[in-house]
Short mmCIF file of C-alpha atoms in Angstrom, two decimals:
data_model
loop_
_atom_site.label_atom_id
_atom_site.label_comp_id
_atom_site.label_asym_id
_atom_site.label_seq_id
_atom_site.Cartn_x
_atom_site.Cartn_y
_atom_site.Cartn_z
CA UNK V 1 -26.27 15.15 17.23
CA UNK V 2 -25.57 11.67 15.89
CA UNK V 3 -28.97 11.54 14.18
CA UNK V 4 -28.25 14.89 12.52
CA UNK V 5 -24.90 13.64 11.19
CA UNK V 6 -26.47 10.38 10.03
CA UNK V 7 -29.24 12.29 8.25
CA UNK V 8 -26.67 14.56 6.56
CA UNK V 9 -24.63 11.55 5.41
CA UNK V 10 -27.76 9.85 4.11
CA UNK V 11 -28.72 12.98 2.16
CA UNK V 12 -25.35 13.31 0.42
CA UNK V 13 -24.36 9.64 0.28
CA UNK V 14 -24.32 9.63 -3.55
CA UNK V 15 -21.39 12.10 -3.52
CA UNK V 16 -19.20 10.03 -1.21
CA UNK V 17 -17.66 7.81 -3.95
CA UNK V 18 -16.25 10.97 -5.56
CA UNK V 19 -14.91 12.14 -2.17
CA UNK V 20 -13.30 8.72 -1.67
CA UNK V 21 -11.68 8.75 -5.11
CA UNK V 22 -10.27 12.28 -4.66
CA UNK V 23 -8.97 11.45 -1.17
CA UNK V 24 -7.13 8.36 -2.40
CA UNK V 25 -5.83 10.25 -5.43
CA UNK V 26 -4.36 12.93 -3.15
CA UNK V 27 -2.57 10.15 -1.26
CA UNK V 28 -0.46 9.76 -4.40
CA UNK V 29 1.12 13.13 -3.58
CA UNK V 30 2.48 11.71 -0.30
CA UNK V 31 -0.22 13.33 1.82
CA UNK V 32 -0.95 11.52 5.12
CA UNK V 33 -4.19 9.86 3.95
CA UNK V 34 -4.91 6.36 5.24
CA UNK V 35 -6.24 4.06 2.54
CA UNK V 36 -7.36 1.52 5.14
CA UNK V 37 -9.47 4.08 7.04
CA UNK V 38 -11.14 5.14 3.78
CA UNK V 39 -11.92 1.50 2.87
CA UNK V 40 -13.33 0.87 6.37
CA UNK V 41 -15.46 4.04 6.18
CA UNK V 42 -16.79 3.07 2.75
CA UNK V 43 -17.70 -0.43 3.94
CA UNK V 44 -19.49 0.93 7.02
CA UNK V 45 -21.45 3.43 4.90
CA UNK V 46 -22.51 0.66 2.52
CA UNK V 47 -23.47 -1.51 5.48
CA UNK V 48 -25.40 1.10 7.48
CA UNK V 49 -26.69 3.51 4.83
CA UNK V 50 -27.38 0.88 2.15
CA UNK V 51 -25.21 2.84 -0.28
CA UNK V 52 -24.35 1.61 -3.76
CA UNK V 53 -21.61 -0.99 -3.32
CA UNK V 54 -20.42 -0.96 -6.99
CA UNK V 55 -19.88 2.82 -7.04
CA UNK V 56 -18.08 2.82 -3.67
CA UNK V 57 -15.96 -0.18 -4.64
CA UNK V 58 -15.00 1.33 -8.02
CA UNK V 59 -13.99 4.59 -6.31
CA UNK V 60 -11.87 2.68 -3.80
CA UNK V 61 -10.17 0.51 -6.39
CA UNK V 62 -9.38 3.09 -9.05
CA UNK V 63 -8.45 5.72 -6.47
CA UNK V 64 -5.99 3.35 -4.78
CA UNK V 65 -4.43 2.06 -8.00
CA UNK V 66 -4.03 5.49 -9.63
CA UNK V 67 -2.52 6.76 -6.37
CA UNK V 68 0.03 3.92 -6.47
CA UNK V 69 0.88 4.74 -10.09
CA UNK V 70 1.49 8.36 -9.08
CA UNK V 71 3.84 7.28 -6.29
CA UNK V 72 5.70 5.05 -8.76
CA UNK V 73 6.03 8.06 -11.08
CA UNK V 74 7.52 10.21 -8.26
CA UNK V 75 10.01 7.44 -7.55
CA UNK V 76 10.95 7.28 -11.23
CA UNK V 77 11.50 11.06 -11.34
CA UNK V 78 13.68 10.83 -8.21
CA UNK V 79 15.71 7.99 -9.69
CA UNK V 80 16.37 10.04 -12.83
CA UNK V 81 17.26 13.20 -10.89
CA UNK V 82 14.27 15.18 -12.17
CA UNK V 83 13.09 16.23 -8.69
CA UNK V 84 14.72 16.55 -5.26
CA UNK V 85 14.22 13.90 -2.62
CA UNK V 86 13.47 16.12 0.40
CA UNK V 87 9.69 15.75 0.16
CA UNK V 88 9.96 11.96 -0.14
CA UNK V 89 12.96 11.47 2.17
CA UNK V 90 11.02 9.19 4.55
CA UNK V 91 10.07 6.84 1.73
CA UNK V 92 13.38 6.74 -0.14
CA UNK V 93 16.36 5.69 1.94
CA UNK V 94 19.31 3.38 1.33
CA UNK V 95 17.84 0.86 3.73
CA UNK V 96 14.42 0.87 2.05
CA UNK V 97 15.94 0.70 -1.42
CA UNK V 98 18.10 -2.28 -0.47
CA UNK V 99 15.32 -4.24 1.23
CA UNK V 100 12.58 -3.56 -1.33
CA UNK V 101 14.91 -4.16 -4.31
CA UNK V 102 15.89 -7.55 -2.89
CA UNK V 103 12.25 -8.40 -2.23
CA UNK V 104 11.21 -7.39 -5.76
CA UNK V 105 14.03 -9.41 -7.31
CA UNK V 106 13.39 -12.52 -5.22
CA UNK V 107 9.61 -12.56 -4.84
CA UNK V 108 8.10 -10.24 -7.46
CA UNK V 109 4.30 -10.27 -7.14
CA UNK V 110 4.33 -11.56 -3.54
CA UNK V 111 6.13 -8.37 -2.49
CA UNK V 112 3.17 -6.30 -3.72
CA UNK V 113 0.57 -8.69 -2.33
CA UNK V 114 1.96 -8.88 1.21
CA UNK V 115 3.03 -5.22 1.12
CA UNK V 116 -0.57 -4.07 0.67
CA UNK V 117 -1.64 -5.89 3.82
CA UNK V 118 1.12 -4.34 5.94
CA UNK V 119 0.22 -1.02 7.66
CA UNK V 120 2.48 2.00 8.38
CA UNK V 121 2.96 3.14 4.76
CA UNK V 122 4.75 0.05 3.41
CA UNK V 123 2.72 0.06 0.17
CA UNK V 124 3.87 3.63 -0.64
CA UNK V 125 7.47 2.66 0.05
CA UNK V 126 7.16 -0.31 -2.33
CA UNK V 127 5.55 1.82 -5.06
CA UNK V 128 8.12 4.61 -4.84
CA UNK V 129 11.09 2.24 -4.63
CA UNK V 130 9.77 0.35 -7.67
CA UNK V 131 9.89 3.55 -9.69
CA UNK V 132 13.23 4.61 -8.21
CA UNK V 133 15.00 1.36 -9.18
CA UNK V 134 13.32 1.27 -12.62
CA UNK V 135 11.23 -1.83 -11.93
CA UNK V 136 9.34 -2.32 -15.25
CA UNK V 137 6.13 -0.31 -15.13
CA UNK V 138 4.02 -2.92 -16.91
CA UNK V 139 4.96 -5.45 -14.23
CA UNK V 140 4.36 -2.92 -11.47
CA UNK V 141 0.95 -1.94 -12.87
CA UNK V 142 -0.15 -5.57 -13.25
CA UNK V 143 1.12 -6.78 -9.86
CA UNK V 144 -0.20 -3.73 -8.03
CA UNK V 145 -3.64 -3.96 -9.66
CA UNK V 146 -4.09 -7.58 -8.56
CA UNK V 147 -2.72 -6.90 -5.07
CA UNK V 148 -5.12 -3.95 -4.71
CA UNK V 149 -8.11 -6.13 -5.59
CA UNK V 150 -7.08 -8.69 -2.95
CA UNK V 151 -6.43 -6.14 -0.20
CA UNK V 152 -9.41 -3.85 -0.79
CA UNK V 153 -11.80 -6.78 -1.23
CA UNK V 154 -10.62 -8.51 1.95
CA UNK V 155 -10.85 -5.39 4.13
CA UNK V 156 -14.09 -4.10 2.57
CA UNK V 157 -16.04 -7.34 2.92
CA UNK V 158 -14.70 -8.15 6.38
CA UNK V 159 -15.89 -4.76 7.64
CA UNK V 160 -19.13 -4.98 5.65
CA UNK V 161 -20.10 -8.31 7.23
CA UNK V 162 -18.38 -8.06 10.62
CA UNK V 163 -18.33 -4.31 11.30
CA UNK V 164 -15.41 -2.89 13.31
CA UNK V 165 -14.34 -6.41 14.29
CA UNK V 166 -13.35 -6.99 10.67
CA UNK V 167 -11.01 -3.98 10.67
CA UNK V 168 -9.37 -5.14 13.93
CA UNK V 169 -8.83 -8.57 12.37
CA UNK V 170 -7.12 -7.01 9.33
CA UNK V 171 -4.90 -4.86 11.57
CA UNK V 172 -3.70 -7.97 13.39
CA UNK V 173 -2.92 -9.67 10.08
CA UNK V 174 -1.05 -6.57 8.89
CA UNK V 175 1.09 -6.35 12.03
CA UNK V 176 1.94 -10.07 11.84
CA UNK V 177 2.96 -9.67 8.18
CA UNK V 178 5.05 -6.60 9.07
CA UNK V 179 6.94 -8.56 11.74
CA UNK V 180 7.48 -11.43 9.30
CA UNK V 181 8.72 -8.97 6.66
CA UNK V 182 11.18 -7.37 9.09
CA UNK V 183 12.41 -10.76 10.27
CA UNK V 184 12.83 -12.00 6.71
CA UNK V 185 14.69 -8.82 5.70
CA UNK V 186 17.12 -9.23 8.61
CA UNK V 187 17.63 -12.88 7.67
CA UNK V 188 18.35 -12.02 4.02
CA UNK V 189 20.81 -9.23 4.92
CA UNK V 190 22.67 -11.46 7.38
CA UNK V 191 22.77 -14.31 4.86
CA UNK V 192 24.25 -11.99 2.22
CA UNK V 193 26.87 -10.71 4.66
CA UNK V 194 27.77 -14.27 5.63
CA UNK V 195 27.99 -15.29 1.96
CA UNK V 196 30.24 -12.33 1.11
CA UNK V 197 32.53 -12.94 4.09
CA UNK V 198 32.86 -16.63 3.20
CA UNK V 199 33.70 -15.69 -0.38
CA UNK V 200 36.44 -13.36 0.86
CA UNK V 201 37.90 -16.12 3.01
CA UNK V 202 37.97 -18.56 0.12
CA UNK V 203 39.57 -15.98 -2.18
CA UNK V 204 42.18 -15.17 0.50
CA UNK V 205 43.04 -18.86 0.83
#
């Protein structure tokens, strides 16, 4: 059975970059498609089937970036009231808008860089919130393009050289970054509340 599947994959391996690109592109319509799983699959195919690395890598990169631009566009339409928010309700919430807006204002590019390494859909939330709050598109496109190169390259080459161990390593990094992001967000919100309450006290005095 496995040999049959492997033979089928080997026979049609040249079509897989197109499949990868289309899959990532569809992720821009908020479909539950995991970019990380696609990158891992592409790296394993290149490692085991000796597939063309440039074509797979180009499909991964352009598929991921165009998908992010689509998500930004949906956020922009939501922010301008052109479409309803029911379909994207999980991505756009007051809490997400507040946290991501603060992160974009304070850290700019680092928000995109660390956000791409965090699992559980954080990168889509960042892209959509960027469009929703009218974060300049030229900045978004530039920051996101660089962050995508860093994330895709790191995951692809780790899996290519280390196999499944590389993907486990990246998952650990992503979870650690997620915990740091949550902790930092809580710290920022508490600091702002403390600052506002102290301002009220001073004004009352």
